[in-house]
Structure formats: C-alpha cells, structure tokens
XYZ file of N, CA, C and O in Angstrom:
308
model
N 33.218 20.574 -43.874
C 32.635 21.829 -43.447
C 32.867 22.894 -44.527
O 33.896 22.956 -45.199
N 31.730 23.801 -44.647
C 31.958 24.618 -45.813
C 33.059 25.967 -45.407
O 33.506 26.179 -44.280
N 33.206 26.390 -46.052
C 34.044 27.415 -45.984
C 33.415 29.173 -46.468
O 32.554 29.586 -47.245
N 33.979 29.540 -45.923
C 32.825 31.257 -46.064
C 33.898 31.935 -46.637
O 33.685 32.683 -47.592
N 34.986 31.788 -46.207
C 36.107 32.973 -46.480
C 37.110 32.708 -47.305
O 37.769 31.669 -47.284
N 37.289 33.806 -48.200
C 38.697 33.393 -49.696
C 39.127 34.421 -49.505
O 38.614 35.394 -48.952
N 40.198 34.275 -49.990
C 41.372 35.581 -50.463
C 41.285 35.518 -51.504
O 41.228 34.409 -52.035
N 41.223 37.010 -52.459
C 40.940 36.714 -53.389
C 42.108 37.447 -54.230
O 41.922 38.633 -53.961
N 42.966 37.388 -54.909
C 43.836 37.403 -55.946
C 43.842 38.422 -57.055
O 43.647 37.901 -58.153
N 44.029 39.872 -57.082
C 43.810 40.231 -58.478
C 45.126 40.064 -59.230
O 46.232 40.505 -58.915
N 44.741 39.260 -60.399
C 45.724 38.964 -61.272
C 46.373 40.967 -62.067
O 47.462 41.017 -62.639
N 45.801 41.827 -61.971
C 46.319 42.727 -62.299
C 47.434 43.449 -61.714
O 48.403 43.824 -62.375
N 47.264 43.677 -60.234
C 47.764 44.416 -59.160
C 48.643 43.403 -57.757
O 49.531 43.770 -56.988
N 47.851 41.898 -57.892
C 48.653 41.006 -56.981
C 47.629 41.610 -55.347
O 47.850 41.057 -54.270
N 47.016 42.282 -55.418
C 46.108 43.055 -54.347
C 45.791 41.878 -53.537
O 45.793 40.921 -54.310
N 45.504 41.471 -52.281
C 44.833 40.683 -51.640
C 43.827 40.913 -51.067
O 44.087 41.978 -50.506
N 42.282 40.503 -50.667
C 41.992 40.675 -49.855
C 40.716 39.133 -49.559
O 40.426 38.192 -50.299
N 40.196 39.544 -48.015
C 39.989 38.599 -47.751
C 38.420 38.978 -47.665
O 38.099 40.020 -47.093
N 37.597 38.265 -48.143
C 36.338 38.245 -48.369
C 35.562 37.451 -48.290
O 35.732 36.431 -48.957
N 34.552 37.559 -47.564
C 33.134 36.915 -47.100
C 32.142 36.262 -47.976
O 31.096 36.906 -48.051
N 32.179 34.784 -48.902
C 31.779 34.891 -49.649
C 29.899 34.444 -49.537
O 29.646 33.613 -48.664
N 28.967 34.849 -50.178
C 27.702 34.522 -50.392
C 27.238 33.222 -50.630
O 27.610 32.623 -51.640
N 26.399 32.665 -49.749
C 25.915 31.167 -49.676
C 25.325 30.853 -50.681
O 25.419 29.731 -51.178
N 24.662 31.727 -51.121
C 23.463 31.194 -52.220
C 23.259 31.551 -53.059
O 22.083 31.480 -53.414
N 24.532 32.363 -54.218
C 24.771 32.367 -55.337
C 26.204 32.623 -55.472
O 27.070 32.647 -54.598
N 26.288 32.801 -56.681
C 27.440 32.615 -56.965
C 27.811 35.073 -57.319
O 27.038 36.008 -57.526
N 29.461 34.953 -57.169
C 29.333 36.296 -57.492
C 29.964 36.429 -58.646
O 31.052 35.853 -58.687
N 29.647 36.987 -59.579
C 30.307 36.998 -60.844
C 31.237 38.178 -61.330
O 32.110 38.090 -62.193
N 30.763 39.674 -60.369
C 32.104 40.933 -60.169
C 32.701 40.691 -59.289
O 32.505 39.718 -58.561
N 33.505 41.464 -59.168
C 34.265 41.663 -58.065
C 35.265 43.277 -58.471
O 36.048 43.361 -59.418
N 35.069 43.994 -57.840
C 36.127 45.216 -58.039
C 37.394 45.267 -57.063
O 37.176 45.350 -55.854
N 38.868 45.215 -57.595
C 40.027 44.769 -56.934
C 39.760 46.390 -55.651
O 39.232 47.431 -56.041
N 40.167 46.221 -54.490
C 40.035 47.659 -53.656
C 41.945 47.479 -53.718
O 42.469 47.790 -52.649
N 42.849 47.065 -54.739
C 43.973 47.672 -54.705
C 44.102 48.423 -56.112
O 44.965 49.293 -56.231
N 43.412 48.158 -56.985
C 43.789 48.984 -58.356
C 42.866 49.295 -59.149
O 43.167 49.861 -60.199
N 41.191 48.932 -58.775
C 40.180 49.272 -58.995
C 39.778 48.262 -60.121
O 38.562 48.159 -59.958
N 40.185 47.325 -61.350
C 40.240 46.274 -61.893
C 39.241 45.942 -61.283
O 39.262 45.652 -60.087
N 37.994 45.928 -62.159
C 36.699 44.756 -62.487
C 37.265 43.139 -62.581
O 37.844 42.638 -63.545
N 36.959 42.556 -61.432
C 37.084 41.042 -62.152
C 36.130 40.331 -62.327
O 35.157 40.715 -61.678
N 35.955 39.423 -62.938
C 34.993 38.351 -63.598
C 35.401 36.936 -63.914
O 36.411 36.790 -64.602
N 34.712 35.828 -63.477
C 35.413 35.063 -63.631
C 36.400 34.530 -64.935
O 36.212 35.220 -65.937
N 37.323 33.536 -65.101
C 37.734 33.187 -66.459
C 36.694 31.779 -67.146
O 35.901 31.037 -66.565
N 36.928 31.812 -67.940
C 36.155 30.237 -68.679
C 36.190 29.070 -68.166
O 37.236 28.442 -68.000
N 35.139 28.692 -67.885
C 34.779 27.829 -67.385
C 34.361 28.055 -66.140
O 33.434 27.271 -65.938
N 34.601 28.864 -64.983
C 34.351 28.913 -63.627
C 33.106 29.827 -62.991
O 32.937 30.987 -63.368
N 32.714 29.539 -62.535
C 31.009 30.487 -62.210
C 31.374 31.518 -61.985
O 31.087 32.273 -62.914
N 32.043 32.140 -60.963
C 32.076 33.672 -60.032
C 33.437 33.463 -60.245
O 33.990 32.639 -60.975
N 33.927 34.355 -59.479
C 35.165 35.491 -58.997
C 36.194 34.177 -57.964
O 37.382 33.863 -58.034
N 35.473 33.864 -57.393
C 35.892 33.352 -55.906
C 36.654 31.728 -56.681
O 37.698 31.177 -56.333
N 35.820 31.362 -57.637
C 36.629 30.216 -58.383
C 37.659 30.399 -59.180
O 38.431 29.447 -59.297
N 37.936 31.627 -59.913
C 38.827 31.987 -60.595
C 40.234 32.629 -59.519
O 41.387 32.224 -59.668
N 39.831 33.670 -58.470
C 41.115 34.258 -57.719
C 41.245 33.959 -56.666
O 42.386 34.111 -56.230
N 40.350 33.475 -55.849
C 40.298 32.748 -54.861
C 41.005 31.769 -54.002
O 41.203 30.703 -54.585
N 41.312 31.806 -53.144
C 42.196 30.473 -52.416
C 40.860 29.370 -52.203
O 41.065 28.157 -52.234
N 39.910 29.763 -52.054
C 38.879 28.513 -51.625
C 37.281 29.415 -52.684
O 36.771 30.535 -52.723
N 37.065 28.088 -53.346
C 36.427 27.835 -54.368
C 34.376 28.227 -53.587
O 34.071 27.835 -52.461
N 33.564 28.846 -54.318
C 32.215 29.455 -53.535
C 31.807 28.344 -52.872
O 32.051 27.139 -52.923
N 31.200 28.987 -52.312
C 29.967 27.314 -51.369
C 29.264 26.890 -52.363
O 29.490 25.787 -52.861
N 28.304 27.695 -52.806
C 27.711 26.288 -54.390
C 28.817 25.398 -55.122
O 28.510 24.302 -55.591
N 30.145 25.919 -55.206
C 31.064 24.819 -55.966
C 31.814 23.839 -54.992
O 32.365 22.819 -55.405
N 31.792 24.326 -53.298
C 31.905 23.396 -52.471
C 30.730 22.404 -52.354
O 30.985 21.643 -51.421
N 29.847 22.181 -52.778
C 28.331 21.085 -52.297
C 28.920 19.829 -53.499
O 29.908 20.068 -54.193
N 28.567 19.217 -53.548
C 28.649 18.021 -54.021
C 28.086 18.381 -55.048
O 28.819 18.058 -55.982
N 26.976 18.989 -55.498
C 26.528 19.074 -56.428
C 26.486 20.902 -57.067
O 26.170 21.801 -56.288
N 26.747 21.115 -58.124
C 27.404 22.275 -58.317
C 25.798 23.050 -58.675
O 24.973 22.420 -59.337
N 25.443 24.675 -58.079
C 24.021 24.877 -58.447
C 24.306 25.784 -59.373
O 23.587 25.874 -60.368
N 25.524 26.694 -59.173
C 25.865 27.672 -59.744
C 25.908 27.941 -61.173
O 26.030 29.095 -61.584
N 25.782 26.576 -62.238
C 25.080 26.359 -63.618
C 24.286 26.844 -63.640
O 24.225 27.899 -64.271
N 22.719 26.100 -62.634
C 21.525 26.504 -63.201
C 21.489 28.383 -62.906
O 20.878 29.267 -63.506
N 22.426 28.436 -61.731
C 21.862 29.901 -61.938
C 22.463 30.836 -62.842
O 21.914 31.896 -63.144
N 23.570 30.472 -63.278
C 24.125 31.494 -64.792
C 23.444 31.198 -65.756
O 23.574 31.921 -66.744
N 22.405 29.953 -65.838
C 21.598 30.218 -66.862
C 20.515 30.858 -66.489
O 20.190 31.633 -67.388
N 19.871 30.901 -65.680
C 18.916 32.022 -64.812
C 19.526 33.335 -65.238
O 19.045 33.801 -66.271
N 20.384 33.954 -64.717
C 20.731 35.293 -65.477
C 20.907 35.601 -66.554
O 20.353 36.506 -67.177
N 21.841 34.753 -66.955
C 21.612 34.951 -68.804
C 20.526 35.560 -69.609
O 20.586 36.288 -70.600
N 19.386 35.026 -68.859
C 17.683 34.887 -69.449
C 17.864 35.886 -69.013
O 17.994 36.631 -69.985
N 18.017 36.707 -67.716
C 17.052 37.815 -67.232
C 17.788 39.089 -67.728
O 17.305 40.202 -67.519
C-alpha cells in the first residue's frame, strides 16, 4: 500500500514536520517552516521527500520509478 505521509527532516534546523506528499509528481522545494531553509533534493534523489523524508514519494514507491522522465520534462521547460 502506498504511503501519502513523510516527515520530513531539515538537515539545517533538525525541524520536523509531517507532510502530505503529491501523487503525481515528484516535489523538488520544500521550505523548512522551522528555520525557513529552502530544501532540494541531494544527488541522485528526485524531490525533497527522498532526500529528508522518513518514507520515500509515491512515484519512487511504484515499481517503476516515473519521477526521471519528469525531471527531464522540467529541465526542458
């Protein structure tokens, strides 16, 4: 079963919070609401939610990962 909800981690501040994540893309900001810190994911990982996250986005939960084709979709745009 997929999972909707992560905690998400700012490595700056240690801030927690718990957040609702988006089915059908991936999120690639995230602004910490404990110290204001922009996050983005680190190398290699699509969004936010794979990098600080306790549970990894729903595109990287599917068996098949979509969240590639769409960072190359933005890239372009």
């Amino acid at each position: 079963m997929m999972q909707l909800e992560s905690t998400l981690t700012c490595p700056s501040c240690g801030h927690q919070s718990v957040e609702t994540m988006p089915t059908d893309a991936c999120q690639f900001f995230y602004d910490c609401k404990g110290c204001g810190t922009r996050l983005k994911p680190l190398a290699g990982d699509c969004c936010v939610f794979c990098s600080y996250g306790s549970v990894p986005c729903p595109p990287a939960q599917r068996p098949v990962h979509c969240c590639l084709g769409l960072l190359r979709f933005e890239a372009r745009t």
